[in-house]
Structure formats: structure tokens, C-alpha cells
Coordinates of C-alpha atoms and ligand atoms in Angstrom, one line a residue:
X1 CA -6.0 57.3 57.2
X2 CA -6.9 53.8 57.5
X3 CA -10.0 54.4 55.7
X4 CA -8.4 55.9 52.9
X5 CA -6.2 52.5 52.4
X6 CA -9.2 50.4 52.8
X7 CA -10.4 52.5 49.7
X8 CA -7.5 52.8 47.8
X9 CA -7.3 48.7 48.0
X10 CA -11.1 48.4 46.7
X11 CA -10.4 50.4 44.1
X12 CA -7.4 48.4 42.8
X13 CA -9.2 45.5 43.5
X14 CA -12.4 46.5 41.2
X15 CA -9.6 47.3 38.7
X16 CA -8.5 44.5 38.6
X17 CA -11.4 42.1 39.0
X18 CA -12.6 44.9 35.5
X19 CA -9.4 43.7 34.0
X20 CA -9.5 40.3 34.2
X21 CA -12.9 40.2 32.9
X22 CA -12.0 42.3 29.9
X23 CA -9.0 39.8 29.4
X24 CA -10.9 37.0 30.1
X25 CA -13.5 37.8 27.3
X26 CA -11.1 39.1 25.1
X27 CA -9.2 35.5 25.5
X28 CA -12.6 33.7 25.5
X29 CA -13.6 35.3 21.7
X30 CA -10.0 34.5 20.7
X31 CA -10.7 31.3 21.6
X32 CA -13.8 30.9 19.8
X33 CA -12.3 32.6 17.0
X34 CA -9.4 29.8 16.7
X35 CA -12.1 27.0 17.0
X36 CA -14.3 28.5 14.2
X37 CA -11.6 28.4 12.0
X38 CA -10.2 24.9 13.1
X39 CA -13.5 23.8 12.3
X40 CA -13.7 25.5 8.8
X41 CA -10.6 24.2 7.6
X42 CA -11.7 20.4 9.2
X43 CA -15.1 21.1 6.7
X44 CA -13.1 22.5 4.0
X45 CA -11.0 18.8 4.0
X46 CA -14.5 16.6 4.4
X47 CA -16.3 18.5 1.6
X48 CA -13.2 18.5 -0.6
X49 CA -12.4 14.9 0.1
X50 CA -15.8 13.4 0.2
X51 CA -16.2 10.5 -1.9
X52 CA -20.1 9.5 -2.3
X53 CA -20.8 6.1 -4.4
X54 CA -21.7 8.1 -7.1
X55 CA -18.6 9.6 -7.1
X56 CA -16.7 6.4 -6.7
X57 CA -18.6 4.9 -9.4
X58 CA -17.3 7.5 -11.6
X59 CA -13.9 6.8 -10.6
X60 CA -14.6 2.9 -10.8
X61 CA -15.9 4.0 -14.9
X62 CA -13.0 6.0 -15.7
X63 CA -10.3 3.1 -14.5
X64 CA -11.9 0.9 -16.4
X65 CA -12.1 3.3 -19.3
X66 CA -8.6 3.6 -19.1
X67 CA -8.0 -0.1 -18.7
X68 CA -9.5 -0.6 -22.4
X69 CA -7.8 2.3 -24.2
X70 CA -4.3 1.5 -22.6
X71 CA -4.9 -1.6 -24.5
X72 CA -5.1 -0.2 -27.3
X73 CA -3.1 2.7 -28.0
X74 CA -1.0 2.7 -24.3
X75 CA -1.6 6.7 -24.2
X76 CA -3.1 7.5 -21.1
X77 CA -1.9 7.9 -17.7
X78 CA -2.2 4.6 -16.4
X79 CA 0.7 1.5 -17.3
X80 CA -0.5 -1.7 -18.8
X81 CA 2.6 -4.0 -19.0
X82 CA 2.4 -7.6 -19.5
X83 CA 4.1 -9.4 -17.2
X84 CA 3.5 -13.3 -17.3
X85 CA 2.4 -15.8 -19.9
X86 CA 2.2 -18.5 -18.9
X87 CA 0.1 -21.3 -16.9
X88 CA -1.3 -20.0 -13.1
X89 CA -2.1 -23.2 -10.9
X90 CA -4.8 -25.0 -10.8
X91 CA -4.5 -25.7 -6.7
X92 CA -3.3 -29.6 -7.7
X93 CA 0.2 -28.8 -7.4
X94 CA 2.2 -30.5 -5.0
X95 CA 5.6 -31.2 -3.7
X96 CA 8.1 -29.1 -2.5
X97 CA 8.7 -25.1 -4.1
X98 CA 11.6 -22.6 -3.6
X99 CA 11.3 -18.9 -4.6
X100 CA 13.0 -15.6 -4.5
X101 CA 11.6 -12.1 -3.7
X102 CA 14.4 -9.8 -4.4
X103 CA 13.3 -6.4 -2.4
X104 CA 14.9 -3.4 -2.1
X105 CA 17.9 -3.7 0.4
X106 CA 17.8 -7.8 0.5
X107 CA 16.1 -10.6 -1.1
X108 CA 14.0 -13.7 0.7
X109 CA 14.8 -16.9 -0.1
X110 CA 11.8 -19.0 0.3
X111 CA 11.1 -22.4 1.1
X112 CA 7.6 -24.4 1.4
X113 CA 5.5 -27.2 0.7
X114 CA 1.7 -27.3 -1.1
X115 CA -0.5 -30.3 -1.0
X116 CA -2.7 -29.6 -3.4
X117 CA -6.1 -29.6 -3.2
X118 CA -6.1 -25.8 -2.2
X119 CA -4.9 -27.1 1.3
X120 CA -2.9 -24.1 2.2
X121 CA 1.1 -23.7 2.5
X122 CA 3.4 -26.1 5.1
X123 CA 6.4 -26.0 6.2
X124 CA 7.0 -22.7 5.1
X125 CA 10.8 -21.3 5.7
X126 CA 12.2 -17.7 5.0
X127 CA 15.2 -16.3 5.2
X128 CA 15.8 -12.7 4.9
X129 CA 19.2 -12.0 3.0
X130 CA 21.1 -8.0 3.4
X131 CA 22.5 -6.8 -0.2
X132 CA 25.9 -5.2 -0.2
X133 CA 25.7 -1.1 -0.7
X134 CA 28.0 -1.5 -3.4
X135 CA 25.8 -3.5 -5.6
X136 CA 22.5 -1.4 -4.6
X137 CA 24.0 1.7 -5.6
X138 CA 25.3 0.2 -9.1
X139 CA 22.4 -0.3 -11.8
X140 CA 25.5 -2.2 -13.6
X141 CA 26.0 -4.7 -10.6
X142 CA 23.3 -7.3 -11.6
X143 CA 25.7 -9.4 -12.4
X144 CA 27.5 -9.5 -8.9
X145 CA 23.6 -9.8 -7.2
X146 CA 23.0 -12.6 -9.4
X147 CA 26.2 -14.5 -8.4
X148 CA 25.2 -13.5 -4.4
X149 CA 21.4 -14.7 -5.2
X150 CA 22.9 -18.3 -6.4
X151 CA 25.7 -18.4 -3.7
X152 CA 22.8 -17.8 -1.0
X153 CA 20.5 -19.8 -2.4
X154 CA 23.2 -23.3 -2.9
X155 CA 23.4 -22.6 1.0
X156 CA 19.8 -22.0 1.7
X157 CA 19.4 -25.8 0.0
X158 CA 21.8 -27.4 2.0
X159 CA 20.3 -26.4 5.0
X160 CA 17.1 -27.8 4.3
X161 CA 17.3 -30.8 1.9
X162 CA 16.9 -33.4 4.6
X163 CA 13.0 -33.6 3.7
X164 CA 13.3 -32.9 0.1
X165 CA 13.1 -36.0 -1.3
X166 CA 11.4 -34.6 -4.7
X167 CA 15.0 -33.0 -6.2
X168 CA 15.8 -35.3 -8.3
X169 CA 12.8 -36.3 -9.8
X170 CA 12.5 -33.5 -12.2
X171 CA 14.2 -29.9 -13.3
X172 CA 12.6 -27.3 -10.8
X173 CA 11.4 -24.4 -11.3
X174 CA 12.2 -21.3 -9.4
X175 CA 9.9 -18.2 -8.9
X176 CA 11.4 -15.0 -8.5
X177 CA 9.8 -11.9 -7.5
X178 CA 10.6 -8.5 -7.2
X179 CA 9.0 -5.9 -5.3
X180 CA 10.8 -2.2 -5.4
X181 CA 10.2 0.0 -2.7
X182 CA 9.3 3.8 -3.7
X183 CA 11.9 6.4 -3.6
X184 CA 12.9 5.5 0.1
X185 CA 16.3 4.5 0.8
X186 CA 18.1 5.9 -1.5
X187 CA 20.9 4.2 -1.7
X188 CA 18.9 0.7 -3.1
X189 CA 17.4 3.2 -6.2
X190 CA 20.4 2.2 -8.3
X191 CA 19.4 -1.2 -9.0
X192 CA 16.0 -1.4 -7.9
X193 CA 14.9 1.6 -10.1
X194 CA 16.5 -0.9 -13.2
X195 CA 13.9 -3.5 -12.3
X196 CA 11.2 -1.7 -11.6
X197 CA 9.1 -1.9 -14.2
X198 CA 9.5 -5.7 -16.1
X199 CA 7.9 -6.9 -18.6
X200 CA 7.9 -10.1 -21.2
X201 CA 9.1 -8.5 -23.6
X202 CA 11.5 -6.8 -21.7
X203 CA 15.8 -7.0 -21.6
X204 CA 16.4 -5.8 -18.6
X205 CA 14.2 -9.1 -17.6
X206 CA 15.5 -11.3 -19.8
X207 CA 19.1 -10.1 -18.8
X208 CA 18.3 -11.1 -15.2
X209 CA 16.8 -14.0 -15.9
X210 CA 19.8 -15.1 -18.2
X211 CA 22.3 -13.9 -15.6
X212 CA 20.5 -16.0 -12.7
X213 CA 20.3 -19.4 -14.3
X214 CA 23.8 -18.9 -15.3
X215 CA 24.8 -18.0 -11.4
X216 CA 22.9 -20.9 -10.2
X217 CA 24.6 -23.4 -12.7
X218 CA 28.1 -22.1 -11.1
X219 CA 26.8 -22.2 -7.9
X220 CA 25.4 -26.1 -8.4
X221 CA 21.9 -25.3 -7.8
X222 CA 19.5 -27.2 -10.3
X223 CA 16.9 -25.1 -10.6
X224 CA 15.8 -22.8 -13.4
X225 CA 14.3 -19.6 -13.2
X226 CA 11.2 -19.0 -15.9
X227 CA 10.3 -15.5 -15.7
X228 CA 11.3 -12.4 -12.9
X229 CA 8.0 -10.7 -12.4
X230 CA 6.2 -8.3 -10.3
X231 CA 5.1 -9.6 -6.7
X232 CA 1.7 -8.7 -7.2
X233 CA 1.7 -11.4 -10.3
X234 CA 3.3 -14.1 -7.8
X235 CA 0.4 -13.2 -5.2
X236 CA -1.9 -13.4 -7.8
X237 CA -0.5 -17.1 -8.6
X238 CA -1.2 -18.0 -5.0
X239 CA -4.5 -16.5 -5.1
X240 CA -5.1 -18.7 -8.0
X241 CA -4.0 -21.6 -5.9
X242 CA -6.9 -21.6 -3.7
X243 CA -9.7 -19.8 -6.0
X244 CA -10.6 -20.2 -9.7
X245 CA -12.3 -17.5 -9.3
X246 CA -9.1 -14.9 -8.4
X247 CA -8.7 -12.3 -10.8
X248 CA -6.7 -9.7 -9.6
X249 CA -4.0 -9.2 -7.0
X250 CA -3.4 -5.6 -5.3
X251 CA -0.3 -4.4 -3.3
X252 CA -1.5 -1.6 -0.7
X253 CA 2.1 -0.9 1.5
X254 CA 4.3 2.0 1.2
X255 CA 3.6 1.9 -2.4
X256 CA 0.4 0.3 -4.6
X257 CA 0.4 -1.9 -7.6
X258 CA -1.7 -4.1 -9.5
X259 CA -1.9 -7.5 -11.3
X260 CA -5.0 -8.6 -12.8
X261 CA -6.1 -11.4 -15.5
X262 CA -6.6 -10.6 -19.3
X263 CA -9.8 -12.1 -19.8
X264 CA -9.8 -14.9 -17.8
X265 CA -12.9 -16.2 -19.2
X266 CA -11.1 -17.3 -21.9
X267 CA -8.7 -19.3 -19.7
X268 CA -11.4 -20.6 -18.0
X269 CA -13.4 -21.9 -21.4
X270 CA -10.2 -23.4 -22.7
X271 CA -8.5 -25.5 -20.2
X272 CA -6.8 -27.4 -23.4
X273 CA -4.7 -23.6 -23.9
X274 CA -3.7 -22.9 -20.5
X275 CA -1.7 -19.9 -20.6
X276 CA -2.7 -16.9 -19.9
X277 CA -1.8 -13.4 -19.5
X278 CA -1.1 -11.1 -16.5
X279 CA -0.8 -7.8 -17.0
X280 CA 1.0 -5.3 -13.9
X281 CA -0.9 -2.6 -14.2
X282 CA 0.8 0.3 -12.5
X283 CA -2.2 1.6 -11.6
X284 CA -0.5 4.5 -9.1
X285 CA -0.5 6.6 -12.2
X286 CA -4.3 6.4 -12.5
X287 CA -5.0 10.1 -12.4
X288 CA -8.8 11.8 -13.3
X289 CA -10.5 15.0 -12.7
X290 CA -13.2 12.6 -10.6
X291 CA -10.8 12.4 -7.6
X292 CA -11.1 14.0 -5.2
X293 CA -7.9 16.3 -4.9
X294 CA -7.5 18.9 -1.8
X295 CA -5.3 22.5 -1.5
X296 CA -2.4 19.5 0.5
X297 CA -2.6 17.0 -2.1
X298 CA -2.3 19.5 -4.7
X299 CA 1.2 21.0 -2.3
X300 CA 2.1 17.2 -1.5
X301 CA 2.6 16.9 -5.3
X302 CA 4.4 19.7 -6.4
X303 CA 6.9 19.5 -4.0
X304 CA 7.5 15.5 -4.1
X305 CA 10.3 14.0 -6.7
X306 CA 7.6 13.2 -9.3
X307 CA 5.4 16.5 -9.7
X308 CA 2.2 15.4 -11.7
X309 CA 3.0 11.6 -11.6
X310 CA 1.3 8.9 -9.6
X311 CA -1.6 10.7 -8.5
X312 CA -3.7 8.0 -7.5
X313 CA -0.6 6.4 -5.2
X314 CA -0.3 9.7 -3.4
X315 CA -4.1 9.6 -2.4
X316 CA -4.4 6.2 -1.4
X317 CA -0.4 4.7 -0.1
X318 CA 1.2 4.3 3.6
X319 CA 4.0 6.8 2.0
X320 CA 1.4 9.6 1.9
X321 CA -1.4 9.3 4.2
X322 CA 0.2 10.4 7.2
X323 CA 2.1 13.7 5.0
X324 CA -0.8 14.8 4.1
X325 CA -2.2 14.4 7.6
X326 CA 0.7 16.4 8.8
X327 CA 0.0 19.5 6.4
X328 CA -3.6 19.8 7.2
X329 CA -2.5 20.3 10.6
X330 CA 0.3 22.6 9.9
X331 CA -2.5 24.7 8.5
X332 CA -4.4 24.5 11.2
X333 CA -1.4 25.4 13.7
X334 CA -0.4 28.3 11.1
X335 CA -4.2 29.7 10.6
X336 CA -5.9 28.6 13.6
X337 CA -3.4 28.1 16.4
X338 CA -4.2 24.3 16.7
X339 CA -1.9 23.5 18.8
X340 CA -1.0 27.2 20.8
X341 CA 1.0 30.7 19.7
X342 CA 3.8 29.5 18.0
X343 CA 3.7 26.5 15.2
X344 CA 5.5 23.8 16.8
X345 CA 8.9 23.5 14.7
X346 CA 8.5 20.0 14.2
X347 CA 5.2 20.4 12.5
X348 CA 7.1 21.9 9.2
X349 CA 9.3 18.5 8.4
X350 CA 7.8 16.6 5.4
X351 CA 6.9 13.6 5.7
X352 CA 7.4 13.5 9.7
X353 CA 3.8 11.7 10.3
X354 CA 4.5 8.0 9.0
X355 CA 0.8 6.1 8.1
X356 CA 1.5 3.3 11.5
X357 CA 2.0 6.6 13.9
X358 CA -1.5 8.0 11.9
X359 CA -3.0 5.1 12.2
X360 CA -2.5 4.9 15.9
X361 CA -3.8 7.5 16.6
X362 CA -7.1 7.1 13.8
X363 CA -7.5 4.2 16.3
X364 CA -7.1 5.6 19.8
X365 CA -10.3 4.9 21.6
X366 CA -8.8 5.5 25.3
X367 CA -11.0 8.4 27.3
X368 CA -8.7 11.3 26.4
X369 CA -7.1 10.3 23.2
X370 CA -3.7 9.5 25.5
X371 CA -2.2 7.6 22.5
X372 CA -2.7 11.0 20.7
X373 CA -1.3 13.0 23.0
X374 CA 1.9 10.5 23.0
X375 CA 2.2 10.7 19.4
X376 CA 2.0 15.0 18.9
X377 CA 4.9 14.8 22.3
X378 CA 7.1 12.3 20.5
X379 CA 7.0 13.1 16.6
X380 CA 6.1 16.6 16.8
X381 CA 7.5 17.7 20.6
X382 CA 3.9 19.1 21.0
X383 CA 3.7 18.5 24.9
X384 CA 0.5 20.6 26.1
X385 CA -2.2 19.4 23.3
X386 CA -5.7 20.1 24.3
X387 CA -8.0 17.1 24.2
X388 CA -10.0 19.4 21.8
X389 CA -6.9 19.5 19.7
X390 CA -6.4 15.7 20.2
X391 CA -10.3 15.5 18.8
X392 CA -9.0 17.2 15.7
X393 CA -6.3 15.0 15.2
X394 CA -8.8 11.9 14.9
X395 CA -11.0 13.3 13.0
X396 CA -8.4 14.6 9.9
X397 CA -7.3 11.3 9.7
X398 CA -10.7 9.4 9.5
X399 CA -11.0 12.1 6.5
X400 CA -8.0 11.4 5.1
X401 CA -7.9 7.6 5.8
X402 CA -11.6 7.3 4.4
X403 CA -11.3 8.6 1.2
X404 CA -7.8 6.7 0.4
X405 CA -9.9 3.4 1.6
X406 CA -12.8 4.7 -0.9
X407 CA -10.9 5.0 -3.4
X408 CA -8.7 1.7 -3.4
X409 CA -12.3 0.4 -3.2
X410 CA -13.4 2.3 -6.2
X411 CA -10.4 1.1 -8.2
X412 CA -11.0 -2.6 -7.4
X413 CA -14.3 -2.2 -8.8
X414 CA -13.2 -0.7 -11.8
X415 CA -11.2 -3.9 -12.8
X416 CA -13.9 -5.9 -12.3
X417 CA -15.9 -4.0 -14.0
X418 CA -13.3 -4.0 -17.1
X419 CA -13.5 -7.7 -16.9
X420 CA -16.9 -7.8 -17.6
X421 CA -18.0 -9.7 -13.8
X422 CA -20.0 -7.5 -11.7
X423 CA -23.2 -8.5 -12.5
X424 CA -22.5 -12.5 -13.8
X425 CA -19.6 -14.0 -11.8
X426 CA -17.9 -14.2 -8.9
X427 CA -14.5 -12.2 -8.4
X428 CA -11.8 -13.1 -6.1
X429 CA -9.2 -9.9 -5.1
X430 CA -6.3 -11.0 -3.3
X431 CA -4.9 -8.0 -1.3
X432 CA -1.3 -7.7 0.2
X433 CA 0.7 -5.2 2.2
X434 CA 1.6 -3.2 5.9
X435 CA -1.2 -0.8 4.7
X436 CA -3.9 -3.4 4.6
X437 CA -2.6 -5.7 7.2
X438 CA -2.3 -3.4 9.8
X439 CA -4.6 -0.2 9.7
X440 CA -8.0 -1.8 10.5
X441 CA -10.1 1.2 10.0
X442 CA -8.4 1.5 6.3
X443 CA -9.3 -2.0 5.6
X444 CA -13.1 -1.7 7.2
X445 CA -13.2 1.6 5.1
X446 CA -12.6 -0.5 2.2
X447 CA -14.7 -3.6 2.2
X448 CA -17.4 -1.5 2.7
X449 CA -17.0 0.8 -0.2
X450 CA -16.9 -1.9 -2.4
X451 CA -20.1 -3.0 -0.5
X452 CA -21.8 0.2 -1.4
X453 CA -20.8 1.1 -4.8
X454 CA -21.8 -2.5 -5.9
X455 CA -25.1 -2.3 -3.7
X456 CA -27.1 -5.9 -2.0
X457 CA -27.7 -6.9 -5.8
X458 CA -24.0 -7.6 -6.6
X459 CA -21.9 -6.7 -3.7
X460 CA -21.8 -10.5 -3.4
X461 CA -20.0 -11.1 -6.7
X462 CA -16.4 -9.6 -5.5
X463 CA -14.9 -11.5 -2.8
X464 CA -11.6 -9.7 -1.1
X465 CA -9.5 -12.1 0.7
X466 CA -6.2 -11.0 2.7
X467 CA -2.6 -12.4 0.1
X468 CA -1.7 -16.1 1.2
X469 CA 1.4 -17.0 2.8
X470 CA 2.8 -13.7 3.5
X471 CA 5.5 -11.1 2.4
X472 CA 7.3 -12.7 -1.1
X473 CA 5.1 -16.3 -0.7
X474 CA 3.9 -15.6 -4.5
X475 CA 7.4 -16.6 -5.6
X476 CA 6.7 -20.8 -4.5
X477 CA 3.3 -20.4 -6.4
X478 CA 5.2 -18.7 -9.5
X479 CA 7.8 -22.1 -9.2
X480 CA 4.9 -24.7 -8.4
X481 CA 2.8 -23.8 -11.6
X482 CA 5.7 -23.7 -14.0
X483 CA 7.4 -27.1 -12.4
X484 CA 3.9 -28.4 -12.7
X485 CA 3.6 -27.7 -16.4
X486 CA 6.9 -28.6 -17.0
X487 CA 6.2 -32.5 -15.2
X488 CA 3.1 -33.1 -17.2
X489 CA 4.0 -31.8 -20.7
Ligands
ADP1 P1 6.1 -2.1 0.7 O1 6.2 -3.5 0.3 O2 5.2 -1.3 -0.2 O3 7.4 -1.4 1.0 P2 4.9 -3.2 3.1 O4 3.8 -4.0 2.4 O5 6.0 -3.9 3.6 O6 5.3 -2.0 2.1 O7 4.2 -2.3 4.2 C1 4.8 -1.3 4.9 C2 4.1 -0.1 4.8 O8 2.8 -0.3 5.3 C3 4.6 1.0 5.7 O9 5.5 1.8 5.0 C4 3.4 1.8 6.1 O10 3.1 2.7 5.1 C5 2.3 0.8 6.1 N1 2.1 0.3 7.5 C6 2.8 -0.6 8.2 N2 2.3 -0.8 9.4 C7 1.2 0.0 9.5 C8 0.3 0.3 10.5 N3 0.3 -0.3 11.7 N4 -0.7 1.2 10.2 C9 -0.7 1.8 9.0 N5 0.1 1.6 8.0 C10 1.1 0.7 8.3
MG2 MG1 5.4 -5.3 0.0

């Protein structure tokens, strides 16, 4: 009897020890499986997304290509508006400067001193002023924003005209800037989508310029506004400041844009003719067969508001890095089981992964990616991510992060390359924005491509320096060159 139990048990035991083997190996090639295909889709993204220097010089080509013919006949993809024509400084100006940077849901008011010389910015005060909902939401309300703008501004002065003892001694200038956020708060896309694209020759800018000289005349301010442009032409004013050599001002935030000098050799040879021409080139819109597009750009376009528009803004802005993150690991969760059985809910909301939350994790250099592993539990409730997984995570966005760097690289090139200066002259980029400032892997990404797709020979010829004076700053460059011109003519 006892004999027969002893069997009995080793035989269920040998069944079982069989059946945890089979399950094991049956687990174990599942396993493998999954990883072979993680890794497939992971080679899929490099090989589509790779960007060699010959590649980015075909990119850098066709932007410039582009540059000319929008010149000429304004048909292609990219925008060429011109924005400014007028003086730049020369880095003499001194005395004390006010400006405006009207954004989307406020507007800085902005207050500092230059000493000429190209001795950089003192004394510099900001303040950061809410609009109203009911005059974002109206694209008729200029008037009423105007009237706040001048009714700030008269305070703004009060506050701080202890030390300026310049105010009387000529009619000031102003510089006003805008800078329109993309398509995120809705609620500012009344009036911000008005401004949004201004140029010289515009109405829209000539109404607001019209409308703010009248509101500061009621509100007793003496100043005068001269032209409301793009903030990328006011940071290429303060680049201009401190370089004679700065040609070209870039915007890489939430959204891109561009300023850049028509021919500034001209400028340059003529210093009896000093005005010169700034053209924003919305350069967002740069689209070309040369870049290099994958399966989730291709999706990230079609279903975002502008199907087919700004291309080159969806490969290369904070908006979209981190989306398009997110949807090469959806795929991977869907196809591969990235991150276990089920595809964590979370996963599927657009535009979930925000570019500071990528770029954390991009940057994670702790053992077992912990920041990682924080990031997937809070934005995507994953909670029991394998380091493996974690692995993954890094490595899409160094793909993803890499090529947008590259390219933003190549682009830069292309201008100066339109201009004629890679190979003679030196060529100052002045570059601005939360994308640039504060994803250090981007920015090393960068400099180096520009590095490499110039090569030892000429690499040396374009200089990129990090905007001066911060967020809006270009606005008291914009007012020092135009009350400068204005004492001496
Ligand atoms: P914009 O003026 O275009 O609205 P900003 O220049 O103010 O944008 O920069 C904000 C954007 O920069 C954010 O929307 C984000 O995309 C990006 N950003 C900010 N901080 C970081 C960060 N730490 N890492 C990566 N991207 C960042
Ligand atoms: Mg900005």
C-alpha cells in the first residue's frame, strides 16, 4: 500500500517536473519570439530614419534650392515672408530699451539696459502679463489687447523709471515681438492664429501697429512702436548685437521657425545704406522626398490638424518628438508585447509622451534606467517594465531624437549655404527655445551634424551660439537699433 503511494507521487511528480519543462520552453521561445520582433521593428526605425552626411547634404541642397526659387516665384512648400527692413544694430547702442513679446496666453513686457560695445544685457526686468479669454478667443479683439498692452505697459514704466534718466532725451522706440504657439491651447488660436504670419507688407501688421501707438498715446506712454515682427527676427537683432557675423536666428521649442539675412554681404559692403532685409522663413513647411519619413510619421501626419503640412516641424519640434516616440512603442506593445499581454490603455492616447518626459528618459544613465521605469508608471501606468523593455525605450528615442537633431543641423547648413558662406566666411546662428535649452543630447546631436556635413575644412566657418538674453529679449534689440537710427539721422 505504501509503496503504491510512494509511486503514485513519483509519477505525478515526473509529470509535473515534464510539464514545467514543456511550459518553460514553450514560454522561453515565446519570449525569444517577442524579442526578435522588438528588435526588428527597433531596425526597421534606425534604417528608416538614418540620416548619413550624404543624406543631410542632400537635404541641406534642397533647402537651399528652395530658398532661391521661393524668391522668385513663392511656389514651393517652404514660406519666405519678409518681415523687417530696416537697420539691425551695430553693438554701439546704448541706453536704456523696453520691448514687448506678445505670446500666446500673455505678453512680456521687458525692460533692460545695453552698453554698447557688445557688453551683454544689464539690468534686465520681465514681467509676464495673463490675457483675458475673452480677447484670445476673439480674432476681432485687437483692439481691446492693444488698449491692455498700453495700460500695462504705462504701469510697467512707473515702476521702474527711477533709473531712467534717458526718457526725455529723445522719442523711443519700442520692439514688439510676437511668438504664436502651435495649435495648443486652443482657446489663444483666435487671435494668435491672426498674427501668425506678419509681414511688411502686411495689414493685419500694420493694423496692430496702428492700433498700439494709438493705445499708448491714451495711455501716456511716449514710445512708438516701428514694426511687430516675428521673435525669431528680434533674436536675430540681438544676435547682431554681439556678432557681425550673425546671419540667421532659429526657434527650436514646441514649434520651429526661422529668420535669416537677405544677403548680408550687401549690408556689410554698404554701411552708407544700412537697411536690410529679414525674411521669416517658415521653414516648418520644408518638406522633400530626401527626408527621412517612417510608417509613424507618415500616421502622425494624417491624423494631426494639418495633414500634409509642416513636414519638416513634425520631424524635428518638442510638439512631436515624444508622439512619435509613443507610437513606435504602441507598435511594439501591439506586435511584440513590449511591455506584457495586454497593450497598456494609456499607451493609445496621442500625444501622451511630451519631448521633457522623452528626454528624460533619452538621458537616464542610472544602473537600471529607474528614471525610465518612473516615466512608463506615471504617463503610461506601465508598473512591471522589464529593464530590457526600459533598454528599448532609450534606444527609440536616441533614433528619434538623432535624426530630428540631424536634420535641424542639415537645415542650418542649407541657409548658409543659400547665402553663399560655407566655404569664404564666417556664419553666426543664434538658436532659441525649451528644445535646444534643455534636451542636451538634441543639442550635442546637432552641433555635431553640422560638424560633419561641413567636414574639418569648413566646419569652422558656422559658429552656433545659444539666443542672448532669454525668452522675448529680441524685443529691446528690435527698440535699441530703431531708437538708435532715429538719434543719429
Ligand atoms: P515655444 O516658444 O515654441 O512654445 P519654448 O521655447 O517655450 O516653446 O519651449 C518649450 C518647449 O520646449 C516644450 O513644449 C517642449 O517641447 C520643449 N522642452 C522644454 N523642456 C524640455 C526638456 N527638458 N527636454 C526636451 N524638450 C523640452
Ligand atoms: Mg519660444
Amino acid at each position: 500500500m505504501k509503496r503504491e503511494v510512494v509511486v503514485a507521487a513519483a509519477v505525478t511528480t515526473a509529470a509535473t517536473v515534464v510539464g514545467l519543462a514543456v511550459f518553460l520552453r514553450h514560454w522561453r521561445r515565446r519570449s525569444e519570439r517577442r524579442w526578435k520582433q522588438v528588435r526588428r521593428i527597433l531596425r526597421n526605425l534606425a534604417w528608416c530614419s538614418a540620416t548619413t552626411a550624404a543624406k543631410l547634404w542632400d537635404v541641406a541642397n534642397e533647402l537651399a534650392c528652395d530658398m532661391e526659387a521661393g524668391k522668385k516665384d513663392g511656389g514651393n512648400n517652404i514660406r519666405l515672408l519678409v518681415s523687417y527692413l530696416a537697420p539691425l544694430p551695430t553693438g554701439d547702442e546704448k541706453g536704456t530699451y523696453y520691448g514687448i513679446n506678445l505670446r500666446g496666453t500673455n505678453f512680456l513686457i521687458l525692460r533692460a539696459r545695453l552698453q554698447g560695445k557688445n557688453e551683454p544685457v544689464t539690468e534686465l526686468h520681465k514681467q509676464e502679463i495673463a490675457i483675458p479669454t475673452a480677447i484670445m478667443a476673439n480674432a476681432d479683439s485687437t483692439r481691446e489687447l492693444c488698449d491692455l498692452i498700453g495700460l500695462e505697459l504705462s504701469k510697467f514704466i512707473s515702476q521702474h523709471s527711477e533709473t531712467d534718466n534717458e526718457a526725455q532725451t529723445r522719442e523711443r522706440k519700442l520692439g514688439f515681438t510676437v511668438s504664436y504657439p502651435i495649435n495648443e491651447d486652443p482657446a489663444s488660436s483666435g487671435i494668435a492664429s491672426k498674427w501668425n504670419r506678419l509681414s511688411v507688407d502686411d495689414t493685419v501688421g500694420k493694423e496692430l501697429v496702428a492700433e498700439i501707438n494709438e493705445a499708448f498715446k491714451k495711455h501716456g506712454v511716449d514710445m512708438r512702436v516701428f514694426a511687430v515682427v516675428n521673435d525669431t527676427v528680434g533674436d536675430l537683432a540681438g544676435g547682431r548685437y554681439y556678432s557681425k557675423e550673425t546671419v540667421a536666428a532659429v526657434s527650436l521649442g514646441m514649434g520651429t521657425n526661422v529668420s535669416y539675412i537677405e544677403s548680408p554681404e550687401q549690408v556689410l559692403n554698404e554701411p552708407s545704406n544700412p537697411a536690410e532685409t529679414v525674411i521669416n522663413m517658415e521653414w516648418g513647411n520644408f518638406n522633400s522626398f530626401n527626408l527621412p519619413l517612417t510608417e509613424y510619421d507618415t500616421s502622425l501626419d494624417a491624423e494631426s490638424l494639418d495633414p500634409g503640412n509642416r513636414i519638416f516641424e513634425k520631424l524635428i519640434s518638442g510638439m512631436y518628438l515624444g508622439e512619435i516616440v509613443r507610437r513606435v512603442l504602441l507598435k511594439m506593445a501591439q506586435e511584440a508585447a513590449l511591455f506584457g499581454d495586454s497593450v497598456p490603455p494609456k499607451l493609445t492616447i496621442p500625444y501622451s509622451l511630451r519631448s521633457p518626459d522623452m528626454a528624460a528618459m533619452h538621458q537616464d544613465t542610472s544602473e537600471d534606467y529607474e528614471v525610465v521605469e518612473e516615466k512608463l508608471k506615471e504617463i503610461f501606468d506601465i508598473n512591471d517594465s522589464t529593464p530590457m523593455a526600459r533598454e528599448i525605450v532609450t534606444e527609440i528615442c536616441d533614433i528619434v531624437a538623432e535624426r530630428g537633431a540631424r536634420l535641424v543641423g542639415a537645415g542650418i547648413v542649407g541657409i548658409v549655404k543659400k547665402m553663399g558662406r560655407v566655404e569664404n566666411r564666417k556664419s553666426v546662428i543664434t538658436i532659441e527655445g525649451g528644445l535646444y535649452d534643455h534636451y542636451r543630447i538634441f543639442r550635442n546631436y546637432l552641433h555635431s551634424s553640422v560638424w560633419e556635413i561641413l567636414g574639418d575644412e569648413h566646419s569652422d566657418n558656422v559658429i552656433i551660439e545659444h539666443s542672448h538674453g532669454g525668452s522675448g529679449a529680441g524685443s529691446i534689440f528690435l527698440a535699441a537699433s530703431q531708437t538708435h537710427k532715429n538719434a543719429h539721422s
